[in-house]
Amino acid sequence: METYDALLAAITPTSGATRTILDPATGTAVGEAPVHTVQDLERAVAAAEAAQPAWAALGHDARSAALLRAADAVERSAEELARLLSREQGKPLNGPNARFEVGACAAWLRVAATTVLEPETVVDDGETRAELHYRPIGVVGAIGPWNWPMMITVWQIAPALRMGNAVVVKPSEYTPLSVLALAKVLNEELPEGLLTVVSGGRDVGARLAEHPAVGKVMFTGSTATGKAIIRSSADTVKRLTLELGGNDAGIVLPDADPKAIAEGLFWGAFINTGQTCAALKRLYVHSDIYEAVCEELTTVAAAMPMGNGLDENNVLGPLQNRQQFDIVARLVEAARDSGAKILLGGNPATDQPGHFYPATLVADIDNANPLVAEEQFGPALPIIRYSTVDEAVAMANALDVGLGASVWSSDPVAAREVAARIQSGTVWINKHGAVDPRVPFGGAKQSGYGLEFGVEGLKALGVPQVING
Ligand code: NAD
C-alpha cells in the first residue's frame, strides 16, 4: 500500500514537456502529465518488441500467475487509484463509479488470467488431425477514451498480456494520469518493457495505428476515430477490435412495473453520469404506463446527490470536460426548443466551478429530435412514447449504431422475443449496461466489431493457427 502522494509522485515526469491536468469538479490542478511524442512511441514499441518473446515463452500458466499478482497489486493500491481517478475523471468515489471501476480492473484481470483456452481439435477422423491454436500476435496497441480510463485499459491489455503479447497504451489526452497510475501499479508485477503508456495526442494514436511493428489495435472511443483507425491500419493489414459509440435504446413493455424498474432504468442511463458507451440513451415507454414510468424515474433521479467526487455522499459527478458539457447542453436546449417537456434538471448552475450538468429527464419528445438521434454521452435522458411493440422496435433499430439495448417487462419470455428483434451487440433484460468479464461484449452496425471478454475475448488477442497433419 502506498500513499496517494507517493503514487502521484511516481508518475510525475522529472523532465520533458508536461501538461497540467485539471479536476473537472473544481478546476484545480490534479497533477502534471507527460506530453509524449512520436519518438517516445517509437522507443516504447521497440521495448515491447524486445520484451515480448520471453513473455510469450513463459506459457499460459506463468503469465496467468503474473496477471493474478497484478490484480493483487491493484487491490493493494485500490483506494489511491480510486482517488486519483475521481479527481481526474470526476466520477464520485461511491456509487457505480471510481471504487467500482478499480474493483472492476482487478476482476477483469482475474478472469482474463483464469479463463481456459485450450487448442481445439477440429477434425480427428483417423486420416486428418486438424487442430486450432491461438499464437501471440506480438505487439498490441491499446487506444482508449476518457470515460472509464482504467477499466477500459484493463479490458484491452489483460487479454493481450494473457495471450503472450506486449502492449503499448495510448490513453485519452483527458485522463492520462489514471492510466499512468494503473500501469505503474501493474508494472510492479510485469517484466520491463512489456507494458508502456505513451501519454501523447492524436498524432501518437495515429502513428500507433499505422506502425508496422504493431500487429493489432484494440480501440475504444468514438465511431469517427474508429473509422480513422481503420484507414491508418489498412496498409499493414492490422487486426482490429473496435468498441465504438452507441446510442442504446431501452424498451419498456406495457406489463412492466414502473416502481420496480425505476432504479434499474436510472442507473442504466446515469451510470458514470451518463458518460458510458453502453448506457441507456433513449427510453421507449408504452403509452399505457408512460406517465407512471416518468413519475417513478423522476422520483428516483431527484434523490441522487451530485457533486465533488471525493465527497462520500455523492453518486453523480461533473462531466469530464467542457466539450462534453457543451454537447449535453446543446442537445437539451434543442429538445426544449422543440416543445419537449423537461421533467427534471435542464438548468445547469452558472455560478460554480466545474462541468456539472444536472440529472435531466425529457418527456413528450419526438423520435427525430437530436437528443434522441445523437449520442448525448451525459446525464440527459429522452423518454419517448410508443403505442405498438413494432413501432418501438423500428425506432430502436432506426440508427446506424447498435452497441447495447434493453427490454423491461414482467414476462421474461415476451422480453426475449422482443430482444431477438433488436439490432445490437447485447440486449439486456430488466437491466442495462451490466457488463461481465465472462460474457462476450461487442457492437453491431457502426458500434464496431470484434468481441471482448470471456474466451472470445482471449481468441481476439491471438493469431489463429491450424496445424493439420
Ligand atoms: P475519441 O474517439 O475522441 O478518442 C479516443 C482515443 O482515440 C483517444 O485516446 C484519442 O487521443 C485517440 N485518437 C484520436 N484520433 C485518433 C486517430 N486519428 N488515430 C488514433 N487514435 C486517435 O473518443 P472519446 O471522446 O475519448 O470517447 C467517447 C466515445 O467513446 C463515445 O462515443 C463513446 O460511446 C465511445 N465509447 C465506446 C465504448 C465501447 O466499449 N464501445 C466504451 C467507452 C466509450
Short mmCIF file of C-alpha atoms and ligand atoms in Angstrom, two decimals:
data_model
loop_
_atom_site.label_atom_id
_atom_site.label_comp_id
_atom_site.label_asym_id
_atom_site.label_seq_id
_atom_site.Cartn_x
_atom_site.Cartn_y
_atom_site.Cartn_z
CA MET A 1 0.00 0.00 0.00
CA GLU A 2 1.37 3.40 -0.89
CA THR A 3 0.04 6.84 -0.22
CA TYR A 4 -1.84 8.93 -2.77
CA ASP A 5 1.04 11.44 -2.84
CA ALA A 6 3.60 8.67 -3.46
CA LEU A 7 1.55 7.27 -6.32
CA LEU A 8 1.17 10.71 -7.92
CA ALA A 9 4.89 11.44 -7.43
CA ALA A 10 5.82 8.14 -9.09
CA ILE A 11 4.03 9.12 -12.32
CA THR A 12 5.04 12.79 -12.34
CA PRO A 13 7.69 13.44 -15.01
CA THR A 14 11.04 14.75 -13.86
CA SER A 15 11.98 16.03 -17.31
CA GLY A 16 10.41 16.79 -20.68
CA ALA A 17 7.25 18.67 -21.58
CA THR A 18 4.27 18.39 -19.25
CA ARG A 19 0.63 19.42 -19.19
CA THR A 20 -1.42 20.32 -16.12
CA ILE A 21 -4.50 18.15 -15.68
CA LEU A 22 -7.44 19.97 -14.07
CA ASP A 23 -10.08 18.50 -11.78
CA PRO A 24 -13.42 18.72 -13.66
CA ALA A 25 -15.26 19.33 -10.36
CA THR A 26 -13.18 22.27 -9.16
CA GLY A 27 -10.89 23.46 -11.94
CA THR A 28 -7.87 22.99 -9.65
CA ALA A 29 -4.72 21.11 -10.68
CA VAL A 30 -4.66 17.33 -10.18
CA GLY A 31 -1.13 16.76 -11.44
CA GLU A 32 1.29 17.01 -14.34
CA ALA A 33 1.07 14.60 -17.25
CA PRO A 34 3.97 13.98 -19.61
CA VAL A 35 3.47 15.11 -23.19
CA HIS A 36 4.97 12.17 -25.01
CA THR A 37 5.88 12.35 -28.67
CA VAL A 38 6.03 10.02 -31.64
CA GLN A 39 9.74 9.44 -30.73
CA ASP A 40 8.64 8.23 -27.29
CA LEU A 41 6.20 5.93 -29.03
CA GLU A 42 9.00 4.50 -31.18
CA ARG A 43 11.01 3.74 -28.03
CA ALA A 44 8.00 2.10 -26.37
CA VAL A 45 7.33 -0.09 -29.43
CA ALA A 46 11.00 -1.13 -29.57
CA ALA A 47 10.96 -2.04 -25.86
CA ALA A 48 7.75 -4.02 -26.38
CA GLU A 49 9.28 -5.92 -29.29
CA ALA A 50 12.30 -6.75 -27.13
CA ALA A 51 10.26 -7.92 -24.12
CA GLN A 52 7.56 -9.90 -25.92
CA PRO A 53 9.36 -13.15 -26.96
CA ALA A 54 10.42 -14.05 -23.40
CA TRP A 55 6.93 -13.24 -22.10
CA ALA A 56 5.35 -15.45 -24.77
CA ALA A 57 7.81 -18.24 -23.96
CA LEU A 58 6.66 -18.28 -20.32
CA GLY A 59 3.43 -20.00 -21.34
CA HIS A 60 -0.12 -19.53 -20.12
CA ASP A 61 0.34 -20.67 -16.51
CA ALA A 62 3.18 -18.30 -15.69
CA ARG A 63 1.53 -15.40 -17.50
CA SER A 64 -1.73 -16.04 -15.68
CA ALA A 65 0.11 -16.11 -12.36
CA ALA A 66 1.66 -12.72 -13.15
CA LEU A 67 -1.77 -11.28 -14.02
CA LEU A 68 -3.20 -12.57 -10.75
CA ARG A 69 -0.35 -10.87 -8.88
CA ALA A 70 -1.09 -7.70 -10.87
CA ALA A 71 -4.73 -7.93 -9.72
CA ASP A 72 -3.48 -8.19 -6.12
CA ALA A 73 -1.32 -5.10 -6.71
CA VAL A 74 -4.39 -3.16 -7.95
CA GLU A 75 -6.27 -4.19 -4.81
CA ARG A 76 -3.39 -3.11 -2.57
CA SER A 77 -3.45 0.38 -4.15
CA ALA A 78 -7.20 0.47 -4.74
CA GLU A 79 -8.03 3.50 -2.61
CA GLU A 80 -5.20 5.65 -4.02
CA LEU A 81 -6.14 4.67 -7.58
CA ALA A 82 -9.81 5.46 -6.93
CA ARG A 83 -8.98 8.91 -5.50
CA LEU A 84 -6.82 9.80 -8.49
CA LEU A 85 -9.47 8.52 -10.90
CA SER A 86 -12.12 10.55 -9.09
CA ARG A 87 -10.07 13.72 -9.21
CA GLU A 88 -9.05 13.39 -12.85
CA GLN A 89 -12.19 11.90 -14.40
CA GLY A 90 -14.68 13.49 -11.99
CA LYS A 91 -16.61 10.35 -11.07
CA PRO A 92 -17.51 10.01 -7.39
CA LEU A 93 -15.78 7.51 -5.17
CA ASN A 94 -19.12 5.91 -4.37
CA GLY A 95 -21.98 4.55 -6.48
CA PRO A 96 -21.05 2.64 -9.65
CA ASN A 97 -18.08 4.95 -10.07
CA ALA A 98 -14.41 5.20 -9.02
CA ARG A 99 -14.13 2.45 -6.38
CA PHE A 100 -16.34 0.28 -8.56
CA GLU A 101 -14.07 0.93 -11.57
CA VAL A 102 -10.89 -0.01 -9.70
CA GLY A 103 -12.63 -3.14 -8.40
CA ALA A 104 -13.58 -3.99 -11.99
CA CYS A 105 -9.91 -3.70 -13.03
CA ALA A 106 -8.97 -6.42 -10.54
CA ALA A 107 -11.97 -8.55 -11.52
CA TRP A 108 -11.23 -8.37 -15.27
CA LEU A 109 -7.55 -9.17 -14.67
CA ARG A 110 -8.52 -12.26 -12.68
CA VAL A 111 -10.99 -13.52 -15.27
CA ALA A 112 -8.51 -12.92 -18.11
CA ALA A 113 -5.94 -14.88 -16.09
CA THR A 114 -8.19 -17.85 -15.28
CA THR A 115 -10.31 -18.28 -18.42
CA VAL A 116 -9.35 -21.59 -20.06
CA LEU A 117 -8.37 -21.56 -23.74
CA GLU A 118 -7.34 -24.99 -24.98
CA PRO A 119 -6.29 -25.83 -28.55
CA GLU A 120 -9.32 -27.14 -30.39
CA THR A 121 -9.26 -30.42 -32.32
CA VAL A 122 -11.40 -29.57 -35.33
CA VAL A 123 -11.13 -32.86 -37.24
CA ASP A 124 -9.70 -36.17 -36.00
CA ASP A 125 -11.01 -38.95 -38.27
CA GLY A 126 -8.02 -41.28 -38.48
CA GLU A 127 -6.76 -39.66 -41.70
CA THR A 128 -6.68 -35.98 -40.79
CA ARG A 129 -5.90 -34.40 -37.48
CA ALA A 130 -6.50 -30.63 -37.58
CA GLU A 131 -6.00 -28.51 -34.51
CA LEU A 132 -6.72 -24.83 -34.00
CA HIS A 133 -4.25 -22.93 -31.80
CA TYR A 134 -4.01 -19.25 -30.85
CA ARG A 135 -0.47 -17.87 -31.06
CA PRO A 136 0.73 -14.49 -29.74
CA ILE A 137 0.35 -11.57 -32.14
CA GLY A 138 3.45 -9.70 -30.92
CA VAL A 139 2.94 -6.04 -30.07
CA VAL A 140 -0.60 -4.79 -29.47
CA GLY A 141 -1.61 -1.11 -29.42
CA ALA A 142 -4.36 -0.05 -26.97
CA ILE A 143 -6.09 3.29 -27.57
CA GLY A 144 -8.71 4.39 -25.06
CA PRO A 145 -11.27 7.04 -24.09
CA TRP A 146 -11.73 9.24 -21.01
CA ASN A 147 -14.94 7.89 -19.52
CA TRP A 148 -13.73 4.64 -17.86
CA PRO A 149 -9.99 5.11 -18.41
CA MET A 150 -8.69 2.45 -16.02
CA MET A 151 -11.30 -0.22 -16.64
CA ILE A 152 -11.22 0.05 -20.43
CA THR A 153 -7.40 -0.07 -20.39
CA VAL A 154 -7.62 -3.33 -18.44
CA TRP A 155 -10.23 -4.66 -20.89
CA GLN A 156 -7.68 -4.09 -23.65
CA ILE A 157 -4.43 -5.10 -22.00
CA ALA A 158 -5.41 -8.05 -19.75
CA PRO A 159 -6.35 -10.44 -22.60
CA ALA A 160 -3.44 -9.12 -24.70
CA LEU A 161 -0.91 -9.93 -21.97
CA ARG A 162 -2.53 -13.27 -21.13
CA MET A 163 -2.15 -14.31 -24.79
CA GLY A 164 1.58 -13.58 -24.80
CA ASN A 165 1.66 -10.12 -26.32
CA ALA A 166 3.36 -6.89 -25.27
CA VAL A 167 1.23 -3.73 -25.14
CA VAL A 168 1.72 -0.03 -25.86
CA VAL A 169 -1.12 2.06 -24.44
CA LYS A 170 -2.22 5.47 -25.75
CA PRO A 171 -4.64 6.93 -23.17
CA SER A 172 -7.05 9.79 -23.81
CA GLU A 173 -5.48 13.24 -23.51
CA TYR A 174 -8.19 14.00 -20.91
CA THR A 175 -7.32 11.19 -18.49
CA PRO A 176 -3.64 10.19 -18.82
CA LEU A 177 -2.87 10.22 -15.09
CA SER A 178 -5.36 7.47 -14.30
CA VAL A 179 -3.84 5.19 -16.93
CA LEU A 180 -0.24 6.04 -15.99
CA ALA A 181 -1.01 5.25 -12.34
CA LEU A 182 -2.74 1.99 -13.22
CA ALA A 183 0.20 0.91 -15.40
CA LYS A 184 2.65 1.87 -12.66
CA VAL A 185 0.85 -0.49 -10.27
CA LEU A 186 0.54 -3.31 -12.84
CA ASN A 187 4.22 -2.96 -13.76
CA GLU A 188 5.18 -3.91 -10.21
CA GLU A 189 4.39 -7.46 -11.37
CA LEU A 190 5.36 -7.39 -15.06
CA PRO A 191 8.71 -7.59 -16.89
CA GLU A 192 10.23 -4.32 -18.04
CA GLY A 193 9.15 -3.01 -21.45
CA LEU A 194 6.12 -5.29 -21.72
CA LEU A 195 3.55 -2.62 -20.86
CA THR A 196 4.25 1.06 -21.63
CA VAL A 197 1.92 4.06 -21.59
CA VAL A 198 2.65 6.76 -24.14
CA SER A 199 0.76 9.82 -22.98
CA GLY A 200 0.55 11.76 -26.22
CA GLY A 201 -2.00 13.33 -28.52
CA ARG A 202 -3.85 12.18 -31.60
CA ASP A 203 -0.60 12.14 -33.61
CA VAL A 204 0.72 9.43 -31.28
CA GLY A 205 -2.54 7.47 -31.62
CA ALA A 206 -2.44 7.77 -35.39
CA ARG A 207 1.19 6.54 -35.52
CA LEU A 208 0.36 3.60 -33.26
CA ALA A 209 -2.49 2.65 -35.60
CA GLU A 210 -0.19 2.58 -38.65
CA HIS A 211 3.01 1.30 -37.01
CA PRO A 212 4.45 -1.66 -38.95
CA ALA A 213 5.63 -3.40 -35.75
CA VAL A 214 2.13 -3.35 -34.21
CA GLY A 215 0.07 -6.39 -35.11
CA LYS A 216 -3.25 -5.42 -33.59
CA VAL A 217 -5.02 -2.34 -32.27
CA MET A 218 -7.61 -2.50 -29.53
CA PHE A 219 -9.61 0.70 -29.81
CA THR A 220 -12.42 2.09 -27.68
CA GLY A 221 -13.73 5.53 -28.50
CA SER A 222 -15.87 7.39 -30.98
CA THR A 223 -17.08 5.98 -34.28
CA ALA A 224 -15.32 8.81 -36.15
CA THR A 225 -11.93 7.92 -34.65
CA GLY A 226 -12.62 4.23 -35.23
CA LYS A 227 -13.01 4.95 -38.94
CA ALA A 228 -9.72 6.90 -38.94
CA ILE A 229 -8.01 3.91 -37.30
CA ILE A 230 -9.40 1.52 -39.90
CA ARG A 231 -7.89 3.73 -42.59
CA SER A 232 -4.47 4.14 -40.95
CA SER A 233 -4.20 0.43 -40.14
CA ALA A 234 -5.08 -0.68 -43.68
CA ASP A 235 -1.58 -0.59 -45.18
CA THR A 236 -0.26 -3.08 -42.63
CA VAL A 237 -3.47 -5.17 -42.54
CA LYS A 238 -3.68 -4.90 -38.77
CA ARG A 239 -6.14 -6.86 -36.73
CA LEU A 240 -8.64 -4.56 -35.03
CA THR A 241 -11.13 -4.75 -32.20
CA LEU A 242 -13.31 -1.64 -32.36
CA GLU A 243 -15.63 -0.71 -29.49
CA LEU A 244 -17.21 2.47 -30.77
CA GLY A 245 -20.00 4.82 -29.82
CA GLY A 246 -23.53 3.75 -29.08
CA ASN A 247 -26.99 5.22 -28.65
CA ASP A 248 -28.63 2.39 -26.72
CA ALA A 249 -32.41 2.05 -26.70
CA GLY A 250 -34.45 0.68 -23.80
CA ILE A 251 -37.97 -0.56 -24.46
CA VAL A 252 -40.42 -0.73 -21.56
CA LEU A 253 -43.25 -3.16 -22.37
CA PRO A 254 -46.78 -2.37 -21.11
CA ASP A 255 -46.70 -5.13 -18.47
CA ALA A 256 -43.63 -3.73 -16.66
CA ASP A 257 -43.98 -2.46 -13.08
CA PRO A 258 -42.87 1.21 -13.15
CA LYS A 259 -41.91 1.37 -9.49
CA ALA A 260 -39.94 -1.88 -9.61
CA ILE A 261 -37.88 -0.90 -12.67
CA ALA A 262 -37.29 2.81 -11.94
CA GLU A 263 -33.97 2.44 -10.13
CA GLY A 264 -32.61 -0.01 -12.73
CA LEU A 265 -33.63 2.38 -15.51
CA PHE A 266 -31.97 5.26 -13.69
CA TRP A 267 -28.59 3.56 -13.28
CA GLY A 268 -28.79 2.09 -16.78
CA ALA A 269 -28.89 5.65 -18.09
CA PHE A 270 -26.97 7.66 -15.50
CA ILE A 271 -24.06 5.34 -14.63
CA ASN A 272 -20.90 7.46 -14.60
CA THR A 273 -23.21 10.48 -15.00
CA GLY A 274 -24.25 9.17 -18.42
CA GLN A 275 -20.70 9.07 -19.80
CA THR A 276 -20.81 5.38 -20.63
CA CYS A 277 -20.66 3.71 -24.04
CA ALA A 278 -23.37 1.18 -23.28
CA ALA A 279 -25.62 3.42 -21.18
CA LEU A 280 -29.33 3.65 -21.87
CA LYS A 281 -29.57 6.76 -24.05
CA ARG A 282 -33.16 6.58 -25.45
CA LEU A 283 -36.04 5.21 -23.39
CA TYR A 284 -39.17 3.99 -25.22
CA VAL A 285 -42.19 3.54 -22.94
CA HIS A 286 -45.61 2.15 -23.84
CA SER A 287 -48.34 4.78 -23.61
CA ASP A 288 -50.32 2.74 -21.02
CA ILE A 289 -47.61 3.26 -18.40
CA TYR A 290 -45.81 6.31 -19.82
CA GLU A 291 -46.87 8.78 -17.11
CA ALA A 292 -46.20 6.27 -14.32
CA VAL A 293 -42.67 5.48 -15.58
CA CYS A 294 -41.88 9.20 -15.96
CA GLU A 295 -43.10 9.86 -12.43
CA GLU A 296 -41.17 6.99 -10.79
CA LEU A 297 -37.99 7.81 -12.71
CA THR A 298 -38.24 11.46 -11.70
CA THR A 299 -38.61 10.47 -8.03
CA VAL A 300 -35.51 8.26 -8.20
CA ALA A 301 -33.40 10.77 -10.19
CA ALA A 302 -34.31 13.75 -8.00
CA ALA A 303 -32.95 11.94 -4.93
CA MET A 304 -29.47 11.22 -6.34
CA PRO A 305 -26.78 13.56 -4.93
CA MET A 306 -24.43 15.17 -7.46
CA GLY A 307 -21.22 16.99 -6.57
CA ASN A 308 -17.50 16.68 -5.95
CA GLY A 309 -16.49 13.04 -6.32
CA LEU A 310 -14.37 13.00 -3.17
CA ASP A 311 -17.46 13.73 -1.06
CA GLU A 312 -18.62 10.29 0.11
CA ASN A 313 -22.29 11.28 -0.26
CA ASN A 314 -22.26 11.90 -3.99
CA VAL A 315 -23.12 9.33 -6.64
CA LEU A 316 -23.21 11.66 -9.67
CA GLY A 317 -20.31 13.90 -10.70
CA PRO A 318 -19.39 16.52 -13.28
CA LEU A 319 -18.96 15.93 -17.00
CA GLN A 320 -15.30 15.18 -17.58
CA ASN A 321 -14.68 18.10 -19.91
CA ARG A 322 -16.26 21.31 -21.16
CA GLN A 323 -16.65 19.95 -24.69
CA GLN A 324 -18.91 17.16 -23.40
CA PHE A 325 -20.82 19.60 -21.19
CA ASP A 326 -21.48 21.77 -24.26
CA ILE A 327 -22.79 18.77 -26.24
CA VAL A 328 -25.24 17.84 -23.48
CA ALA A 329 -26.36 21.48 -23.03
CA ARG A 330 -26.90 21.91 -26.79
CA LEU A 331 -28.97 18.74 -27.07
CA VAL A 332 -31.18 19.58 -24.06
CA GLU A 333 -31.75 23.09 -25.45
CA ALA A 334 -32.73 21.61 -28.84
CA ALA A 335 -35.25 19.41 -27.03
CA ARG A 336 -36.64 22.31 -25.02
CA ASP A 337 -36.92 24.48 -28.16
CA SER A 338 -38.88 21.74 -29.91
CA GLY A 339 -41.55 21.84 -27.18
CA ALA A 340 -40.46 18.73 -25.27
CA LYS A 341 -41.17 18.71 -21.54
CA ILE A 342 -38.23 18.93 -19.12
CA LEU A 343 -39.35 16.79 -16.17
CA LEU A 344 -36.18 17.32 -14.15
CA GLY A 345 -32.92 19.26 -14.48
CA GLY A 346 -32.03 21.09 -17.66
CA ASN A 347 -30.74 24.23 -15.96
CA PRO A 348 -27.04 23.96 -15.08
CA ALA A 349 -25.81 26.40 -12.44
CA THR A 350 -23.62 29.11 -13.96
CA ASP A 351 -22.06 30.40 -10.73
CA GLN A 352 -19.96 27.38 -9.72
CA PRO A 353 -16.70 25.93 -11.00
CA GLY A 354 -16.76 22.51 -12.60
CA HIS A 355 -18.61 20.96 -15.50
CA PHE A 356 -21.73 19.98 -13.56
CA TYR A 357 -24.84 19.30 -15.61
CA PRO A 358 -27.86 18.22 -13.51
CA ALA A 359 -29.60 14.89 -14.00
CA THR A 360 -32.16 15.68 -16.69
CA LEU A 361 -35.27 13.83 -17.86
CA VAL A 362 -37.05 14.94 -21.03
CA ALA A 363 -40.58 13.71 -21.89
CA ASP A 364 -43.02 14.22 -24.78
CA ILE A 365 -40.12 14.29 -27.21
CA ASP A 366 -40.17 13.35 -30.87
CA ASN A 367 -38.03 10.41 -32.00
CA ALA A 368 -36.30 12.60 -34.61
CA ASN A 369 -35.15 15.14 -32.01
CA PRO A 370 -31.33 15.48 -31.80
CA LEU A 371 -31.39 14.50 -28.10
CA VAL A 372 -32.73 11.12 -29.26
CA ALA A 373 -30.90 10.69 -32.57
CA GLU A 374 -27.41 11.80 -31.40
CA GLU A 375 -25.29 10.27 -28.64
CA GLN A 376 -25.56 12.70 -25.68
CA PHE A 377 -22.95 10.88 -23.52
CA GLY A 378 -24.14 12.69 -20.42
CA PRO A 379 -26.91 12.94 -17.81
CA ALA A 380 -29.91 13.76 -20.03
CA LEU A 381 -32.39 11.00 -20.89
CA PRO A 382 -35.13 11.42 -23.52
CA ILE A 383 -38.31 9.38 -22.84
CA ILE A 384 -40.31 8.60 -25.99
CA ARG A 385 -43.89 7.34 -26.00
CA TYR A 386 -44.90 4.38 -28.23
CA SER A 387 -48.14 2.51 -28.79
CA THR A 388 -47.16 -0.77 -30.51
CA VAL A 389 -44.13 -3.01 -29.98
CA ASP A 390 -43.48 -2.97 -33.74
CA GLU A 391 -43.21 0.81 -33.58
CA ALA A 392 -40.82 0.66 -30.61
CA VAL A 393 -38.58 -1.94 -32.29
CA ALA A 394 -38.50 0.12 -35.51
CA MET A 395 -37.45 3.25 -33.59
CA ALA A 396 -34.81 1.31 -31.64
CA ASN A 397 -33.35 -0.08 -34.89
CA ALA A 398 -33.51 3.15 -36.89
CA LEU A 399 -29.98 4.38 -36.09
CA ASP A 400 -26.70 3.25 -37.63
CA VAL A 401 -25.22 2.23 -34.24
CA GLY A 402 -26.08 -0.82 -32.12
CA LEU A 403 -23.92 -1.39 -29.05
CA GLY A 404 -26.42 -2.39 -26.33
CA ALA A 405 -30.17 -2.28 -25.75
CA SER A 406 -32.63 -3.42 -23.10
CA VAL A 407 -36.17 -4.71 -22.73
CA TRP A 408 -38.11 -4.20 -19.49
CA SER A 409 -41.03 -6.49 -18.72
CA SER A 410 -42.61 -8.72 -16.08
CA ASP A 411 -42.75 -11.51 -18.66
CA PRO A 412 -39.26 -12.91 -19.45
CA VAL A 413 -40.48 -14.88 -22.49
CA ALA A 414 -42.09 -11.83 -24.08
CA ALA A 415 -38.97 -9.79 -23.30
CA ARG A 416 -36.70 -12.33 -25.03
CA GLU A 417 -38.89 -12.30 -28.14
CA VAL A 418 -38.58 -8.52 -28.39
CA ALA A 419 -34.83 -8.73 -27.62
CA ALA A 420 -34.25 -11.01 -30.61
CA ARG A 421 -35.63 -8.31 -32.93
CA ILE A 422 -33.22 -5.57 -31.79
CA GLN A 423 -30.08 -4.85 -33.82
CA SER A 424 -27.40 -4.53 -31.14
CA GLY A 425 -24.43 -6.49 -29.81
CA THR A 426 -26.09 -7.08 -26.42
CA VAL A 427 -29.71 -6.91 -25.27
CA TRP A 428 -30.17 -6.88 -21.51
CA ILE A 429 -33.47 -7.83 -19.89
CA ASN A 430 -34.64 -5.77 -16.90
CA LYS A 431 -31.15 -4.25 -16.60
CA HIS A 432 -28.89 -2.19 -18.85
CA GLY A 433 -25.13 -1.96 -19.31
CA ALA A 434 -24.34 -4.84 -16.95
CA VAL A 435 -21.04 -5.95 -18.46
CA ASP A 436 -19.47 -9.13 -17.09
CA PRO A 437 -15.87 -10.31 -17.68
CA ARG A 438 -17.13 -13.83 -18.52
CA VAL A 439 -19.66 -12.69 -21.14
CA PRO A 440 -18.66 -11.55 -24.65
CA PHE A 441 -19.29 -7.86 -25.40
CA GLY A 442 -19.16 -6.06 -28.74
CA GLY A 443 -21.08 -3.86 -31.10
CA ALA A 444 -23.33 -4.28 -34.12
CA LYS A 445 -23.51 -1.87 -37.09
CA GLN A 446 -21.25 1.17 -36.64
CA SER A 447 -20.72 0.46 -32.94
CA GLY A 448 -17.75 -1.62 -34.04
CA TYR A 449 -16.62 -5.18 -34.50
CA GLY A 450 -14.78 -7.86 -32.58
CA LEU A 451 -15.65 -9.27 -29.16
CA GLU A 452 -14.10 -8.54 -25.80
CA PHE A 453 -14.27 -10.62 -22.56
CA GLY A 454 -14.54 -14.33 -21.92
CA VAL A 455 -12.91 -16.93 -24.12
CA GLU A 456 -13.92 -15.00 -27.26
CA GLY A 457 -12.00 -12.03 -25.93
CA LEU A 458 -8.85 -14.15 -25.48
CA LYS A 459 -9.14 -15.54 -29.01
CA ALA A 460 -9.28 -11.99 -30.36
CA LEU A 461 -5.79 -11.35 -28.97
CA GLY A 462 -4.23 -14.34 -30.70
CA VAL A 463 -3.40 -15.32 -34.25
CA PRO A 464 -5.34 -18.45 -35.14
CA GLN A 465 -3.05 -21.17 -36.46
CA VAL A 466 -4.18 -24.53 -37.81
CA ILE A 467 -1.83 -27.50 -37.50
CA ASN A 468 -3.03 -30.08 -39.99
CA GLY A 469 -1.26 -33.42 -40.26
P1 NAD B 1 -12.27 9.70 -29.15
O1 NAD B 1 -12.54 8.84 -30.32
O2 NAD B 1 -12.30 11.16 -29.32
O3 NAD B 1 -10.84 9.38 -28.54
C1 NAD B 1 -10.46 8.06 -28.16
C2 NAD B 1 -8.95 7.91 -28.28
O4 NAD B 1 -8.56 7.94 -29.64
C3 NAD B 1 -8.15 8.99 -27.58
O5 NAD B 1 -7.08 8.37 -26.89
C4 NAD B 1 -7.64 9.83 -28.74
O6 NAD B 1 -6.44 10.51 -28.47
C5 NAD B 1 -7.41 8.78 -29.80
N1 NAD B 1 -7.38 9.29 -31.18
C6 NAD B 1 -7.97 10.39 -31.68
N2 NAD B 1 -7.75 10.48 -33.01
C7 NAD B 1 -7.02 9.40 -33.36
C8 NAD B 1 -6.51 8.91 -34.59
N3 NAD B 1 -6.71 9.56 -35.74
N4 NAD B 1 -5.82 7.74 -34.59
C9 NAD B 1 -5.64 7.07 -33.44
N5 NAD B 1 -6.10 7.49 -32.23
C10 NAD B 1 -6.79 8.64 -32.20
O7 NAD B 1 -13.33 9.21 -28.05
P2 NAD B 1 -13.64 9.82 -26.61
O8 NAD B 1 -14.34 11.13 -26.78
O9 NAD B 1 -12.44 9.74 -25.75
O10 NAD B 1 -14.69 8.74 -26.03
C11 NAD B 1 -16.07 8.88 -26.13
C12 NAD B 1 -16.63 7.95 -27.19
O11 NAD B 1 -16.17 6.63 -26.97
C13 NAD B 1 -18.14 7.87 -27.17
O12 NAD B 1 -18.64 7.87 -28.48
C14 NAD B 1 -18.41 6.50 -26.54
O13 NAD B 1 -19.66 5.94 -26.88
C15 NAD B 1 -17.26 5.72 -27.01
N6 NAD B 1 -17.00 4.61 -26.10
C16 NAD B 1 -17.24 3.33 -26.54
C17 NAD B 1 -17.04 2.26 -25.69
C18 NAD B 1 -17.32 0.84 -26.12
O14 NAD B 1 -16.93 -0.09 -25.44
N7 NAD B 1 -17.98 0.64 -27.24
C19 NAD B 1 -16.56 2.49 -24.39
C20 NAD B 1 -16.32 3.79 -24.00
C21 NAD B 1 -16.52 4.85 -24.87
#
